[in-house]
XYZ file of C-alpha atoms in Angstrom:
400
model
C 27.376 23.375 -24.890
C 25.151 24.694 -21.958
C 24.659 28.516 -22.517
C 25.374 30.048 -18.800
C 25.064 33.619 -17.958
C 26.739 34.944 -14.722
C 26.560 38.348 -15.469
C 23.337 39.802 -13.810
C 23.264 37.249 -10.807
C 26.329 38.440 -9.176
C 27.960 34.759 -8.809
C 30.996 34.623 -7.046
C 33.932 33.365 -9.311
C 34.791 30.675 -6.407
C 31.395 29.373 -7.179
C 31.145 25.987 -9.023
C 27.996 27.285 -10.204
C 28.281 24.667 -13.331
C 27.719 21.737 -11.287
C 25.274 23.100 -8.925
C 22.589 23.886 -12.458
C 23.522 20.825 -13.700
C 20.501 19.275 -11.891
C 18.402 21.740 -13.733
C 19.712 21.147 -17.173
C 16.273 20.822 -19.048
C 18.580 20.301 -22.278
C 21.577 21.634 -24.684
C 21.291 24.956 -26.851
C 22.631 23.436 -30.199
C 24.036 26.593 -32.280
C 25.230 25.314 -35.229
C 22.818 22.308 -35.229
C 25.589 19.225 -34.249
C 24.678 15.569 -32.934
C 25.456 15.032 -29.021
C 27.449 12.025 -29.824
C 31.079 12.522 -31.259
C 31.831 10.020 -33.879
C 35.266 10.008 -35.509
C 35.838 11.325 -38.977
C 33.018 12.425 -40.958
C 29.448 13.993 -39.248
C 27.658 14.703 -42.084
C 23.794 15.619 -41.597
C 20.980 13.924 -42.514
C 19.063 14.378 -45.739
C 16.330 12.138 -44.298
C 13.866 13.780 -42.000
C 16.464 12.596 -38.973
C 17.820 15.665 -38.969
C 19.876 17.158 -35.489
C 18.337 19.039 -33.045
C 18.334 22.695 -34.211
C 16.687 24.718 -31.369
C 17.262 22.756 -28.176
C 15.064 19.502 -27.534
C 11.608 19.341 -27.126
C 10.254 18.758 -23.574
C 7.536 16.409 -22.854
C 4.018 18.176 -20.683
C 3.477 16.073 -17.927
C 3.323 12.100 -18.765
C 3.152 12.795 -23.011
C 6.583 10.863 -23.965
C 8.858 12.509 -27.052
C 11.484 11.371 -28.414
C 13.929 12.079 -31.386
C 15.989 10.370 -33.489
C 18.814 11.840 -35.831
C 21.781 10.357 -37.644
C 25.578 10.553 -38.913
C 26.661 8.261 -41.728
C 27.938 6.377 -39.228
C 25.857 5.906 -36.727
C 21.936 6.136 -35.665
C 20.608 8.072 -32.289
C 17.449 7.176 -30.364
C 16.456 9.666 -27.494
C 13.943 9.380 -24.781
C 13.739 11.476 -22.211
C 14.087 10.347 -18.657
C 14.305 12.801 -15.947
C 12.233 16.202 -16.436
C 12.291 19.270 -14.581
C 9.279 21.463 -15.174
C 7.872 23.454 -12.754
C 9.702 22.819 -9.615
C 8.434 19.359 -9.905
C 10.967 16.565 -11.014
C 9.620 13.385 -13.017
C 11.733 10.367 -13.298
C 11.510 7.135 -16.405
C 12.254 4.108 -16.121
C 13.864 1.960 -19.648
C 14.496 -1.503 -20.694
C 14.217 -3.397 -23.832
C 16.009 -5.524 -26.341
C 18.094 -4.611 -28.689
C 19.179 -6.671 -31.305
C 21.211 -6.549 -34.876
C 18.105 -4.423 -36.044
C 15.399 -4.588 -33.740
C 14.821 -1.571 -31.208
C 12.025 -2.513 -28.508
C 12.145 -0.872 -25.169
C 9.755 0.379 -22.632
C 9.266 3.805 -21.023
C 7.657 4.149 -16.976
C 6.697 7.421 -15.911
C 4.320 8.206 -13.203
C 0.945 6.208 -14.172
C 1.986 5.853 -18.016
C 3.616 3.329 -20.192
C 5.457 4.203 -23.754
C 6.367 1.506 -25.965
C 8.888 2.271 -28.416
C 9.041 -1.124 -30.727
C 10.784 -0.193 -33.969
C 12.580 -2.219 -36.909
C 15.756 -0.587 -37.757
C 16.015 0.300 -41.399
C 19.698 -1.596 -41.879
C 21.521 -3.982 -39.098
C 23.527 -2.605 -36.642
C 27.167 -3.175 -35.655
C 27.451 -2.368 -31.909
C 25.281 -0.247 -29.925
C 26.018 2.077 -26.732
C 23.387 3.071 -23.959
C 23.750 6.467 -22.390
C 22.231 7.183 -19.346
C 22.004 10.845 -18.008
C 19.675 12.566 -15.392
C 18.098 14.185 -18.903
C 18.053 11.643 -20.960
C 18.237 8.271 -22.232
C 20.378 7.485 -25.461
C 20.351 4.764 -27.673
C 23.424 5.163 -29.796
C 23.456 2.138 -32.864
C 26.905 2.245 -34.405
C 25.713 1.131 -38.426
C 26.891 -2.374 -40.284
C 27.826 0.170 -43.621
C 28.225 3.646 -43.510
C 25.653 5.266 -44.984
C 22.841 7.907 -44.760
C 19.390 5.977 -44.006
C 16.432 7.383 -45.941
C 14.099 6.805 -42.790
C 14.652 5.125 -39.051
C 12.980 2.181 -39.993
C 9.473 0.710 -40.000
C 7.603 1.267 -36.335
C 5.390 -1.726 -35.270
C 1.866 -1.695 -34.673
C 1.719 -0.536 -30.660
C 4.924 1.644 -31.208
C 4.476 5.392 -30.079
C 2.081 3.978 -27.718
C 1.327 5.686 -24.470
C -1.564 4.092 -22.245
C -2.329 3.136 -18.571
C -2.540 -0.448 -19.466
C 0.217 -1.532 -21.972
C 1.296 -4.984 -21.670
C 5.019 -4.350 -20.791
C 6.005 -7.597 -19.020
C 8.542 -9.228 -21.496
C 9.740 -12.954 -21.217
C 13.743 -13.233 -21.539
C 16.938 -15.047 -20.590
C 19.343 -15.367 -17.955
C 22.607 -17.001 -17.163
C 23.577 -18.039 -13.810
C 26.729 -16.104 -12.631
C 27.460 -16.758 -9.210
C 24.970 -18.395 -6.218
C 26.573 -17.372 -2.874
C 25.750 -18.094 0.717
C 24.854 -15.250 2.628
C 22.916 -16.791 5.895
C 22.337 -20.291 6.897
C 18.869 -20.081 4.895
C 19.135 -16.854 2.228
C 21.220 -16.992 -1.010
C 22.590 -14.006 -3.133
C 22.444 -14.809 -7.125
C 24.004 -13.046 -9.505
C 21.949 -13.187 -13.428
C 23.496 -12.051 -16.660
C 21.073 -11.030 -19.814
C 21.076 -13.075 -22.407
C 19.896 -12.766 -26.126
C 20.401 -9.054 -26.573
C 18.164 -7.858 -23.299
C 18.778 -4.875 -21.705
C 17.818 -3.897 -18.631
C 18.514 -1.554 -14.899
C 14.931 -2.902 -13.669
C 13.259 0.023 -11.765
C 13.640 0.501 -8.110
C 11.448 -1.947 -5.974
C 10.497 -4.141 -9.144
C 10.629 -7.482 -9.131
C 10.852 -10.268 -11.806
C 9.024 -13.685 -12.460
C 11.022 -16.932 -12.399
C 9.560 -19.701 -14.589
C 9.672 -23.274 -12.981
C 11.429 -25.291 -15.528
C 8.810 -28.249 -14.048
C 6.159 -28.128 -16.248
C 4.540 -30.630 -13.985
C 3.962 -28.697 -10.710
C 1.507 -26.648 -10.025
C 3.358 -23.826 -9.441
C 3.959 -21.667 -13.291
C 6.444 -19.095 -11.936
C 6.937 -17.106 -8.541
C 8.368 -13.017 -8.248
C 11.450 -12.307 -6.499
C 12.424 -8.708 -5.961
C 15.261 -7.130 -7.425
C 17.698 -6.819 -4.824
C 20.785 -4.744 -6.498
C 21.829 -4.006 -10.161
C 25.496 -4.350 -10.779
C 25.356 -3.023 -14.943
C 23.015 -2.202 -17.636
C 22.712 -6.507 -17.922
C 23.706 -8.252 -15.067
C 21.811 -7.774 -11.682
C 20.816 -9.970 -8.029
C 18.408 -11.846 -6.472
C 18.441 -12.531 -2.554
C 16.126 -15.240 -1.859
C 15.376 -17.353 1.708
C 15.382 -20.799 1.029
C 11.705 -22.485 2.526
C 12.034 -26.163 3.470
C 8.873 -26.999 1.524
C 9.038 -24.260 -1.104
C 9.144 -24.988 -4.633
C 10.496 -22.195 -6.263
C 12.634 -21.277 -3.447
C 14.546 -24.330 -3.272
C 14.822 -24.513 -7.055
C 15.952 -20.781 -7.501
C 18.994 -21.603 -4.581
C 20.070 -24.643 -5.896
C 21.156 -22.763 -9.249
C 25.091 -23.860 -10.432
C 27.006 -20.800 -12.598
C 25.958 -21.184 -15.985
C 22.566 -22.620 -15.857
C 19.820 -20.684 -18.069
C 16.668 -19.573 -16.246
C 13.670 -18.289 -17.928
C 12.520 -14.977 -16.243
C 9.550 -12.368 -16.683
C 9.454 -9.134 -16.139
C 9.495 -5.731 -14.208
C 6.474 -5.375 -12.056
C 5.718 -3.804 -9.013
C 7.982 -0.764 -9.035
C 7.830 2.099 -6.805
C 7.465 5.489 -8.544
C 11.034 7.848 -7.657
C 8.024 10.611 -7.908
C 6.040 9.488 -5.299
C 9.641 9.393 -3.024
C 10.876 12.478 -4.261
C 7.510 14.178 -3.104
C 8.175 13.456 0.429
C 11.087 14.676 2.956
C 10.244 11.804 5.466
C 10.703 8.390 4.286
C 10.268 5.321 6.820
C 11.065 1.945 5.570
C 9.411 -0.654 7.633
C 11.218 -4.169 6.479
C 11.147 -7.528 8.262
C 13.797 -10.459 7.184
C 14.398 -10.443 3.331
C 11.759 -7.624 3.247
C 15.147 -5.538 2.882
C 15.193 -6.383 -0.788
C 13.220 -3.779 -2.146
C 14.799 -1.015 -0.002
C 19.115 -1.839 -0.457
C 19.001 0.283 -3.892
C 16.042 2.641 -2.789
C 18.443 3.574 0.557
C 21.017 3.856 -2.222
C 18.851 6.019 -4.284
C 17.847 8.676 -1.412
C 21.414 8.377 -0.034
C 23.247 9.258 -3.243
C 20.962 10.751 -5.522
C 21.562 14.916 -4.634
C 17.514 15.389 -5.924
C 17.118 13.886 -2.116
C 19.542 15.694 -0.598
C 16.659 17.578 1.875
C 15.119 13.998 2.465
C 15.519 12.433 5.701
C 15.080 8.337 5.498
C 15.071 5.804 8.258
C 14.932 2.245 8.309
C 13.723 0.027 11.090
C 14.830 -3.767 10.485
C 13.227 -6.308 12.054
C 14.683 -9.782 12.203
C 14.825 -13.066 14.910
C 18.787 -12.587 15.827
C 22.017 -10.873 14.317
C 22.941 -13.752 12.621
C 19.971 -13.265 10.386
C 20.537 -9.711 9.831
C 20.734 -9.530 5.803
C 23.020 -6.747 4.362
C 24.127 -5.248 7.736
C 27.734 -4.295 6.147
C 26.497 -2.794 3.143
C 23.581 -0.725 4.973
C 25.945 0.169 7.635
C 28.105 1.869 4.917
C 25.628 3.937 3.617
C 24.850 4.832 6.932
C 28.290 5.815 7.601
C 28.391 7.961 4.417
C 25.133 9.583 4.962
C 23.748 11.512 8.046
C 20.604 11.571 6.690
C 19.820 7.764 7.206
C 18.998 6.106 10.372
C 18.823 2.521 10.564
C 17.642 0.719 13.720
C 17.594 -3.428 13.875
C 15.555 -4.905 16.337
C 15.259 -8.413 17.159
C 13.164 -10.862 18.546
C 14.455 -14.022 19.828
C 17.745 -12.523 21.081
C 18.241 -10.171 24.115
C 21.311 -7.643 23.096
C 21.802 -3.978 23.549
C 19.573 -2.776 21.542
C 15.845 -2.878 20.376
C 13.716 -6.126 20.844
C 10.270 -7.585 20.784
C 8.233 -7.149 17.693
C 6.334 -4.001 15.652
C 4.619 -1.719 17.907
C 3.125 1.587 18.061
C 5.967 3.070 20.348
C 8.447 2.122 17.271
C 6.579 5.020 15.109
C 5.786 7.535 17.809
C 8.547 9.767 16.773
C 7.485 9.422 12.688
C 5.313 12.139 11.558
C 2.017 11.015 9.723
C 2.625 12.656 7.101
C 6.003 10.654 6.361
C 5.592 8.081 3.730
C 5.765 4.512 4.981
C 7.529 1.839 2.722
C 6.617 -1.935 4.132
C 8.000 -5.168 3.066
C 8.318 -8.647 5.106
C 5.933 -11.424 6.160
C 2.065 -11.250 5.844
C 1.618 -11.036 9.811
C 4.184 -8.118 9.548
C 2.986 -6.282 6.742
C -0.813 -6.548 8.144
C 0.558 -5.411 11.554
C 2.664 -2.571 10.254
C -0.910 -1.349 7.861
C -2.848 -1.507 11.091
C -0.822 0.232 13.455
C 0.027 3.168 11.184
C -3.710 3.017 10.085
C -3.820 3.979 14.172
C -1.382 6.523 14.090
C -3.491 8.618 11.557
C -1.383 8.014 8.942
C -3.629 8.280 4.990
C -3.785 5.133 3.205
C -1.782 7.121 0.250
C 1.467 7.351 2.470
C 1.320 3.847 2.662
C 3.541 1.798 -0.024
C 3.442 -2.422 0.411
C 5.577 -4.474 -1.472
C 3.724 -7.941 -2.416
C 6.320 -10.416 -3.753
């Protein structure tokens, strides 16, 4: 349990003061030493060097990963920290991996590092559970046969890696689940993991889809991420191009049909957002699909409850106004957010014409600008902000 002491500060009994330094919870005092996860029956310790937390956990210093690893008879836990709180500054991870009857491979993102943790389980595993907390990440493998393992397993070569470099874009499977209209030219697919795959791909990332012709020209083509439903299913919206390949390939999916995909790439660090109260998202047409679960992400996450975000959508008429329900809820459940469409080919009541410097006036330079759309767009959006004054670093693009 959390050791909390409310004796010297005074706190009001009314106070839910639990909840409120629950965002601060750096990790659990552990007094007797007892696994986090509660497992029926029998919780014998380890004799191996697996052994439960006794202290508290370790925390990491800056970008070094840690993790631990203890064990029951009956089952096997993996932890890697995710979020960290250390000096006033809070650090966010990004997972995903495969997991398989006994093979443990999954990636760490924080900041500018990458941690591969590729391991080969000592025995099979039976089931496995993923826990997901704003402390830490738990792989929980239930075992085939109860039993006490002498060791984890063996580690492979690049395991307990941490470099700037690591090769961490994996090939896998998908399944078709669902290809619906959304506009007269843009299509919302739905993708299930296949073969064991997890994934929640980080915020902004995108993924590679293969082109099943092995003829054309074209190898594979990224799509961003627009939403993640579950731990293995997530969408894709993607604007079907008259002449495009890939486009009209990846829209003309049926439910059920495999695709070969690649990835993450491309993500945008929850650091470099968390480190700034002003966030302006400049997004043209499907340039929206990076920003749905980042809007999500400021407008729910309470770390950005002192951020202020706004969102200026640019698109040719309402009818090609992606997501407008689903932003406008957010909106409506967050007074922080501003979101302002504005149109081109359409005379209505509110904003037209295209990206111009009056748009930005009322944005400090010191906000940090988040662009996606078109390559006219983008390069307009660079140049007038590069006139406003505003540093190259508090500029984020999204190529796709």
């Amino acid at each position: 349990e959390a050791v909390v002491s409310t004796q010297s500060t005074g706190v009001h009994k009314w106070v839910n003061f639990q909840n409120m330094l629950k965002e601060f919870l750096v990790g659990y005092l552990v007094q007797p030493p007892k696994t986090t996860l509660q497992v029926p029956g029998q919780t014998s310790l380890s004799v191996s060097n697996m052994k439960p937390p006794g202290t508290g956990y370790p925390l990491p210093v800056g970008t070094k990963f840690v993790y631990n690893s203890y064990q029951t008879e009956r089952c096997f836990t993996l932890i890697v920290y995710g979020k960290i709180a250390l000096s006033n500054k809070v650090k966010f991870c990004y997972f995903y991996g495969t997991i398989s009857k006994d093979l443990i491979k999954v990636f760490v993102h924080c900041l500018d590092k990458k941690f591969l943790l590729h391991l080969q389980l000592f025995a099979e595993l039976q089931k496995f559970d993923i826990r997901i907390s704003n402390v830490k990440f738990e792989i929980v493998v239930h075992k085939q046969q109860e039993m006490m393992w002498p060791n984890e397993g063996a580690h492979f070569s690049k395991s307990k890696t941490t470099a700037e470099n690591l090769d961490s874009l994996e090939d896998f499977e998908v399944v078709c689940m669902e290809n619906v209209e959304i506009t007269h030219d843009t299509r919302l697919l739905t993708f299930s993991l296949l073969n064991d795959f997890y994934a929640v791909p980080p915020l902004g990332s995108h993924v590679f889809v293969y082109n099943p012709d092995k003829t054309s020209m074209i190898d594979k083509k990224p799509y961003t991420v627009y939403n993640v439903i579950d731990q293995s299913t997530f969408q894709l919206l993607v604007k079907q191009y008259d002449n495009g390949v890939m486009s009209t390939y990846v829209c003309s999916l049926q439910p059920e049909q495999t695709v070969k995909m690649q990835g993450f790439d491309h993500f945008i660090d929850l650091n470099v957002l968390h480190n700034h109260k002003s966030i302006v998202i400049l997004a043209a047409g499907t340039g929206i699909t990076p920003f749905y679960r980042i809007i999500q992400e400021i407008s729910l996450n309470k770390l950005f409850r002192d951020h202020t975000c706004s969102l200026m959508f640019y698109n040719k008429t309402q009818k090609d106004i992606l997501v407008k329900d689903k932003l406008e809820e957010l909106q409506h459940n967050d007074i922080k957010l501003d979101i302002f469409h504005i149109l081109s080919q359409e005379s209505w009541a509110g904003l037209t014409g295209r990206i111009e410097l009056t748009h930005l006036e009322k944005y400090s330079s010191k906000s940090l600008f988040l662009i996606c759309g078109p390559k006219l767009f983008m390069e307009k959006a660079v140049t007038l902000l590069s006139e406003k004054g505003v540093s190259k670093s508090n500029i984020f693009e999204f190529n796709g």
